[in-house]
Coordinates of C-alpha atoms in Angstrom, one line a residue:
X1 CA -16.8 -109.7 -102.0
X2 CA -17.8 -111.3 -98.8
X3 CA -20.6 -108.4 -98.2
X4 CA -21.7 -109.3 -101.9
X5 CA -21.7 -113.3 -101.3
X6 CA -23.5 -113.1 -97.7
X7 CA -26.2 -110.1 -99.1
X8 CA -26.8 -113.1 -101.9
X9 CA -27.7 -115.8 -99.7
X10 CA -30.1 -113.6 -98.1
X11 CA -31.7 -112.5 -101.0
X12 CA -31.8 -116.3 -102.6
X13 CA -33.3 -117.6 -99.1
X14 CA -35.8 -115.1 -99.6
X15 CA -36.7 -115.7 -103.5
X16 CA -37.2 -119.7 -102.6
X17 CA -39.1 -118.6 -99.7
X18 CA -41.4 -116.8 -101.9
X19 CA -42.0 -119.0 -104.5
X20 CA -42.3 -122.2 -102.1
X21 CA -44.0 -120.3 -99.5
X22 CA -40.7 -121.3 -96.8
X23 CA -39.5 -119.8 -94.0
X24 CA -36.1 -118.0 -94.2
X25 CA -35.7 -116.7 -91.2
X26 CA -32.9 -119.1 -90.0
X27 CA -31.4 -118.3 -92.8
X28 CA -31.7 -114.6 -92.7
X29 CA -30.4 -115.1 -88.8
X30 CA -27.1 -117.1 -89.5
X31 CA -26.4 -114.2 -92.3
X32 CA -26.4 -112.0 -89.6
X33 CA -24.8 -113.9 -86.8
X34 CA -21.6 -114.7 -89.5
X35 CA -21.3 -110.9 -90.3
X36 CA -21.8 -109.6 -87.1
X37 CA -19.5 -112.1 -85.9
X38 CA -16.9 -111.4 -88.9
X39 CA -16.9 -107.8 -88.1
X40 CA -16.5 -107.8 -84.6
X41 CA -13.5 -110.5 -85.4
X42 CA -11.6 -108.2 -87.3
X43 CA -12.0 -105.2 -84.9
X44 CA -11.1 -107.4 -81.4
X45 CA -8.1 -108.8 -83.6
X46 CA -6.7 -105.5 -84.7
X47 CA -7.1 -104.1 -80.9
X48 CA -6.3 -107.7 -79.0
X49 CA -4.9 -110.3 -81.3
X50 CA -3.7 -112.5 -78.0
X51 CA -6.4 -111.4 -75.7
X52 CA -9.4 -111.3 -78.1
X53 CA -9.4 -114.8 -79.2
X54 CA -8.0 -116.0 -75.7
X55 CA -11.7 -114.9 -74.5
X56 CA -13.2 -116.4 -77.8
X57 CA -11.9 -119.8 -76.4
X58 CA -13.0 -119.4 -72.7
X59 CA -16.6 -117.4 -74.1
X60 CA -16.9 -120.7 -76.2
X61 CA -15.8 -123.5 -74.0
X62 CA -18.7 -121.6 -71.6
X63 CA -21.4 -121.9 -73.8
X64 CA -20.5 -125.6 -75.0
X65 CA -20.9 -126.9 -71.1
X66 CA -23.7 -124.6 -69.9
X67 CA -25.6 -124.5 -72.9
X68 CA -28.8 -126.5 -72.8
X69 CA -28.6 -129.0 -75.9
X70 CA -25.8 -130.5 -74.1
X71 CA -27.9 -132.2 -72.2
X72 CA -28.8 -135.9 -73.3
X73 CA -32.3 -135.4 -73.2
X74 CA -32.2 -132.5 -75.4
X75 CA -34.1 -133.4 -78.8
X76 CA -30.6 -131.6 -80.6
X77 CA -28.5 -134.6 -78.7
X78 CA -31.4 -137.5 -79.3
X79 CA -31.0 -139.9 -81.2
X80 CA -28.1 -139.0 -83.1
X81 CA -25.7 -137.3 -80.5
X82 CA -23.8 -134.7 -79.8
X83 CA -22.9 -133.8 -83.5
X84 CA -24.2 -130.7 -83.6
X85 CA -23.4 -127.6 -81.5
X86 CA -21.3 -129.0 -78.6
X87 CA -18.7 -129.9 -81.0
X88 CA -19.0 -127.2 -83.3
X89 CA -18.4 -124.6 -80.4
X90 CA -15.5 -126.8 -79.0
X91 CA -13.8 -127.1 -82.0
X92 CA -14.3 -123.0 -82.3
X93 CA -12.5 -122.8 -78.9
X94 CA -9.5 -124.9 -79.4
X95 CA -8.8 -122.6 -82.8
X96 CA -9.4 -119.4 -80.7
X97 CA -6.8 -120.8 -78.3
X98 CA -4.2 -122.5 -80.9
X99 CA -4.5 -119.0 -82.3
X100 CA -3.8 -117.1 -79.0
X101 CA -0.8 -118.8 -78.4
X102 CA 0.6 -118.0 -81.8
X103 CA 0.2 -114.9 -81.3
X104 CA 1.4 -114.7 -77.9
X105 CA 5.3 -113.8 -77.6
X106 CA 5.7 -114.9 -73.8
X107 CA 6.5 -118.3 -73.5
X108 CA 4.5 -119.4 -70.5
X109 CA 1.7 -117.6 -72.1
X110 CA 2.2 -119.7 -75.2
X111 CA 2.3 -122.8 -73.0
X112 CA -0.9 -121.8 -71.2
X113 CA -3.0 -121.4 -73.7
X114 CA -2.0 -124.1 -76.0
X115 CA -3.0 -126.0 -72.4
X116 CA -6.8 -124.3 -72.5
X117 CA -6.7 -126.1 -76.3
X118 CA -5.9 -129.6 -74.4
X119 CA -8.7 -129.0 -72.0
X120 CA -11.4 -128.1 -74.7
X121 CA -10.7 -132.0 -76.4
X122 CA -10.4 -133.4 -72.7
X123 CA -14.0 -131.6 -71.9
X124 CA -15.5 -133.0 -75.3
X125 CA -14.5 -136.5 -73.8
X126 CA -16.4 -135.7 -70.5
X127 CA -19.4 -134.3 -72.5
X128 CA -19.7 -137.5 -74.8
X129 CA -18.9 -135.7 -78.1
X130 CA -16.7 -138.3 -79.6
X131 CA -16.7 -135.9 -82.5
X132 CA -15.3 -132.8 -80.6
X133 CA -12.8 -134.8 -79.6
X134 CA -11.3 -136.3 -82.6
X135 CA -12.3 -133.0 -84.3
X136 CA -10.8 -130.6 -81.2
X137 CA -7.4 -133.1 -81.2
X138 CA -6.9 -132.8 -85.6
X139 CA -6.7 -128.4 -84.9
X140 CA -4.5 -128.8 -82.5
X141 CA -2.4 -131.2 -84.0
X142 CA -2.8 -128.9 -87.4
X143 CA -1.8 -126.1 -85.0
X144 CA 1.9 -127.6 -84.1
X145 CA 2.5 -128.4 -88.1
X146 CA 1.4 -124.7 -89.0
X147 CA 4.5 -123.5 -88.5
X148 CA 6.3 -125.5 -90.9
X149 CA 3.8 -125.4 -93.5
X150 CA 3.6 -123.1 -96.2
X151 CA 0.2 -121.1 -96.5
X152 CA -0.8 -122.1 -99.9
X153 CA -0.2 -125.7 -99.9
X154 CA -1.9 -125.7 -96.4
X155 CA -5.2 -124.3 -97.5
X156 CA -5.3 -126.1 -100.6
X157 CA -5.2 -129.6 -98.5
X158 CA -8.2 -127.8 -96.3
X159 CA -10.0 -127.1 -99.1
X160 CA -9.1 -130.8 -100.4
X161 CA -10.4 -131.6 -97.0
X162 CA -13.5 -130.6 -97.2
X163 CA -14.3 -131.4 -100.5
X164 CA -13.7 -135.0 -99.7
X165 CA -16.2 -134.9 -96.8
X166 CA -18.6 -133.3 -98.7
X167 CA -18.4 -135.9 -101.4
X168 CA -18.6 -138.6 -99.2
X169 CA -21.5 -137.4 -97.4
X170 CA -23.4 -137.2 -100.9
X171 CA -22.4 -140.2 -101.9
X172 CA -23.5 -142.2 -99.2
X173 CA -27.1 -139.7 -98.9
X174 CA -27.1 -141.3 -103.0
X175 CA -26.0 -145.0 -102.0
X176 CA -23.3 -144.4 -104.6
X177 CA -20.8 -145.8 -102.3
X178 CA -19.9 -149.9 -101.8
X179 CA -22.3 -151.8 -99.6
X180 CA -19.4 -152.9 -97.3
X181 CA -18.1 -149.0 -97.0
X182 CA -21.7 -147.4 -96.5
X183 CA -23.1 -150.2 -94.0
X184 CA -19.4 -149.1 -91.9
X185 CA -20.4 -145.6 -92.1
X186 CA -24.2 -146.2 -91.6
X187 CA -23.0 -147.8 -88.7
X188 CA -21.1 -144.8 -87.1
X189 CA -23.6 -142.1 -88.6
X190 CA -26.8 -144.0 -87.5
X191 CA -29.4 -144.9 -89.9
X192 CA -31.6 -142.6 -88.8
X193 CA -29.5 -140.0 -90.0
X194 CA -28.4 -141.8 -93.5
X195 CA -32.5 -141.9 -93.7
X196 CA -32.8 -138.1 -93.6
X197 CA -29.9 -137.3 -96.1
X198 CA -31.7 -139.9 -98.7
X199 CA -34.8 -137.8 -98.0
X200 CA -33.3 -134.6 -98.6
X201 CA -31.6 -136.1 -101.8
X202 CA -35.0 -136.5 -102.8
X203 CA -36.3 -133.5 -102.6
X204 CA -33.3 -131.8 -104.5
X205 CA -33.7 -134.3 -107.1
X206 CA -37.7 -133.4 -107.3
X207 CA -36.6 -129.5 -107.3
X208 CA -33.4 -128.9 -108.3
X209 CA -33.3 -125.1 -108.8
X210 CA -35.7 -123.4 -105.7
X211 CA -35.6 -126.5 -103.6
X212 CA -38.8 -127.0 -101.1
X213 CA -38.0 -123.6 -99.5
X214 CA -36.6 -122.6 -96.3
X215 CA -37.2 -124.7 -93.3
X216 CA -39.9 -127.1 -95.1
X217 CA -37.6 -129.9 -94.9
X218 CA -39.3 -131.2 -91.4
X219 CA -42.8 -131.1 -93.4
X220 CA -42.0 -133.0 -96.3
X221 CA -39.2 -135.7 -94.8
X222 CA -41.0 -139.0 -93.9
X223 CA -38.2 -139.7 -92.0
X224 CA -38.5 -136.8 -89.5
X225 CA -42.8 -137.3 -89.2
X226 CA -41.8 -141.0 -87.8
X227 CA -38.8 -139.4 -85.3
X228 CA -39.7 -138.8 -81.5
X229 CA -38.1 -136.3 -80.7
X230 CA -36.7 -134.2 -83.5
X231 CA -35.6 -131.1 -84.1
X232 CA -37.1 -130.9 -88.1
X233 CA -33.4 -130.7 -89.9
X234 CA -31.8 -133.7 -91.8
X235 CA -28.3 -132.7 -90.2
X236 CA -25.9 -132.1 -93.0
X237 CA -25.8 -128.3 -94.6
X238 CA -25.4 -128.6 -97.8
X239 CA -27.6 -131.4 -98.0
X240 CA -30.4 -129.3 -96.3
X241 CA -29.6 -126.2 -98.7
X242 CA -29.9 -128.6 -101.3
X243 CA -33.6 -130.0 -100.6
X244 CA -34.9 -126.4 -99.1
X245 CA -32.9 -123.9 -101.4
X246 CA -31.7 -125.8 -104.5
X247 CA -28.3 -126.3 -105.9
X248 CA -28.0 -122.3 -106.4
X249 CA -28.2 -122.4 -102.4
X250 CA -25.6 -124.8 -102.1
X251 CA -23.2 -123.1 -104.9
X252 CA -23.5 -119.9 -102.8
X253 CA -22.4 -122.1 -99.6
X254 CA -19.9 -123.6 -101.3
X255 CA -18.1 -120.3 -102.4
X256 CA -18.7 -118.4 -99.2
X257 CA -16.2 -121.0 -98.0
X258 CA -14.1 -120.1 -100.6
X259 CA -14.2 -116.9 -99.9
X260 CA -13.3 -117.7 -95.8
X261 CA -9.9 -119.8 -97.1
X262 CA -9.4 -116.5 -99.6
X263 CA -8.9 -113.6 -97.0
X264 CA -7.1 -116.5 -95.1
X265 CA -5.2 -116.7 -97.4
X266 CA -4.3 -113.4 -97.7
X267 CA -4.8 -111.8 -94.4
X268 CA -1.7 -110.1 -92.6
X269 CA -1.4 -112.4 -89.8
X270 CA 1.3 -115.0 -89.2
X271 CA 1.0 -118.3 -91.4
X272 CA 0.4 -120.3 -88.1
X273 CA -2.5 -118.2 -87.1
X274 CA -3.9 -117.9 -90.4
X275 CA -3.6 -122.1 -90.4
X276 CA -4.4 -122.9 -87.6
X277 CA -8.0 -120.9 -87.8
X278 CA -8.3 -122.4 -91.2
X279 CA -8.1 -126.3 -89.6
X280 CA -10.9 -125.0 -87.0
X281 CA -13.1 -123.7 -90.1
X282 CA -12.4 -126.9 -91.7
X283 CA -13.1 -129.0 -88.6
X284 CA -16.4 -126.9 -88.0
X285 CA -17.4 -127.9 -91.7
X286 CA -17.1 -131.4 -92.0
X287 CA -19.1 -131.2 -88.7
X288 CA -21.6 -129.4 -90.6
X289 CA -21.6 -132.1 -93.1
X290 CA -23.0 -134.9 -90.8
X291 CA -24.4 -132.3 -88.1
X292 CA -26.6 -129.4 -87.1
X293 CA -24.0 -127.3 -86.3
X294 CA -25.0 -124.3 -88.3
X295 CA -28.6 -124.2 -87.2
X296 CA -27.0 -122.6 -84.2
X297 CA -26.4 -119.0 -83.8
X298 CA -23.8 -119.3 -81.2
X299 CA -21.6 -121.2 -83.8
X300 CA -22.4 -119.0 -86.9
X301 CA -21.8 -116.5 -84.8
X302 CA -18.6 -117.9 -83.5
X303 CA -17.2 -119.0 -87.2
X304 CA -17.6 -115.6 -88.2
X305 CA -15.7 -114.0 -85.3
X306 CA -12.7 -116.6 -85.7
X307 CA -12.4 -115.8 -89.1
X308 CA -12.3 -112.2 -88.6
X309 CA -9.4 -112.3 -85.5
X310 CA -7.4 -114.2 -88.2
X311 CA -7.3 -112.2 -91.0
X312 CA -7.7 -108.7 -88.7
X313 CA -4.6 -106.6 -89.1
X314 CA -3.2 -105.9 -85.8
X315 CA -2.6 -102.2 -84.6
X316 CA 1.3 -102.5 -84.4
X317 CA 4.5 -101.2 -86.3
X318 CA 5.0 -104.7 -87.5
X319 CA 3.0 -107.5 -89.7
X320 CA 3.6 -109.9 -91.8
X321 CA 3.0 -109.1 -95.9
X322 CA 1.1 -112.6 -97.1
X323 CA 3.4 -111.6 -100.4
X324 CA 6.5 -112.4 -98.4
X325 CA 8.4 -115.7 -97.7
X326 CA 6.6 -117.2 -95.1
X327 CA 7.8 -116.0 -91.1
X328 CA 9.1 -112.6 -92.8
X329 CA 7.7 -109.4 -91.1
X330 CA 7.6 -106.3 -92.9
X331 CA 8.1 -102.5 -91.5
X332 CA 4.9 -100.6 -91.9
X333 CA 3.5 -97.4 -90.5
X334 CA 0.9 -97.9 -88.1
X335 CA -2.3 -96.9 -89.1
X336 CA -2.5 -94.1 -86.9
X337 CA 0.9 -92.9 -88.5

């Protein structure tokens, strides 16, 4: 199912690209960079479920300080801050770590890492990213609840989650929200950045089924020809799939998710893991909803390889039947058996 949702976004990015004369190579790119990522997940897990996402964390807090477009003159900071990949990758860290000490058995280890997770919100304070910080604090708070939360009920309320952010993000894009309520959140979004979702609602609006195409949206937005500097996107994903690729595009975003909280749902590995990288997908989401956060291949790349450690099946004697009472192991043979 997932090969068949992520092969259709490719192909859709390149059927609006063709009749709007787009570009989808960014598209095609974070395709890859989720699968690749995904893949790789579920082998590290299966080998290293501690040590594999224990480097995810470190590997991801890296990139988030050294990487270039955490710099405040970046034109991916400027002027509406560090919303983008610097949270997105911190927030992918503290899940990594949350998820290493669940699977951990030693105590100290446990301890340790669950201490890397309080360094990754403490480093988004010292970067600026107000968001990584509120966003890097809610997984690790979700992280101490997983483990007396039942799977279901726990991904339903992510899902819930995320449904509300996205809802809120098109109602304010529409000004379908009170004037008291949208000049509060015009205040903490910017309105530079409320300006470019009301252009991109335009666009879907004008072309609801093929959208502009691909990576038109810095062409056609009056809002980005008057920004200096700007990096061409109106920093929300759906609301960019929307005005480039339609409401097809978005559908197909929509239930890729779906499909991320499915295998959660059903992978092998302890309820805590399997919520805890949940919250981080969540997190990484409703960043996505008021960001840039997937126009980055590190975090595409990065969502993909969380997903796959948490829902890899671990080479030992022992794992945990998703069919069972949650925190019951079942015997199985080992796959080399």
């Amino acid at each position: 199912m997932g090969v068949v949702l992520l092969g259709a976004c490719a192909a859709w990015s390149l059927v609006t690209a063709a009749a709007r004369g787009g570009r989808p190579e960014g598209v095609l790119l974070a395709v890859l960079a989720v699968s690749a990522g995904y893949a790789a997940g579920r082998i590290c897990g299966a080998l290293l479920p501690v040590v594999a996402p224990g480097a995810g964390a470190l590997a991801g807090l890296g990139l988030a300080v050294a990487a270039p477009h955490t710099t405040v003159s970046s034109p991916f900071v400027s002027p509406l801050g560090h919303t983008g990949a610097t949270a997105a990758l911190l927030v992918l860290s503290a899940g990594a770590a949350c998820c290493a000490a669940w699977a951990a058995r030693a105590p100290g280890l446990r301890f340790g890492l669950r201490l890397l997770a309080v360094g990754v919100a403490v480093t988004a304070g010292v970067l600026g990213s107000i968001t990584g910080v509120v966003a890097c604090t809610g997984v690790l708070l979700c992280s101490l609840a997983a483990a007396r939360m039942p799977r279901g009920p726990g991904l339903a309320g992510l899902a819930f989650v995320t449904a509300l952010v996205t809802a809120t993000t098109w109602a304010t894009a529409g000004k379908a929200l009170p004037s008291g309520l949208t000049a509060s959140l015009e205040g903490r979004l910017t309105p530079h950045r409320v300006l470019l979702w009301h252009d991109a609602l335009g666009m879907a609006r004008a072309e609801p089924l093929l959208g502009a195409g691909p990576g038109r949206f810095g062409e056609l937005s009056p809002t980005v020809a008057q920004a200096l500097p700007s990096d061409d996107k109106p920093h929300s994903a759906p609301l960019q799939l929307a005005a480039e690729q339609g409401l097809i595009g978005v559908a197909l975003l929509a239930t890729v998710f779906c499909w991320v909280l499915y295998v959660l749902w059903r992978s092998p590995r302890a309820t805590p893991v399997v919520l805890t990288a949940g919250a981080a997908l969540t997190a990484l989401a409703a960043i996505a909803m008021v960001g840039n956060a997937l126009s980055f291949t590190t975090v595409t790349a990065g969502a993909g390889l969380l997903a796959g450690m948490a829902t890899a099946r671990p080479l030992t004697d022992a794992t945990e039947d998703p069919g069972a009472p949650d925190g019951v192991s079942v015997r199985r043979p080992a796959p080399w058996a």
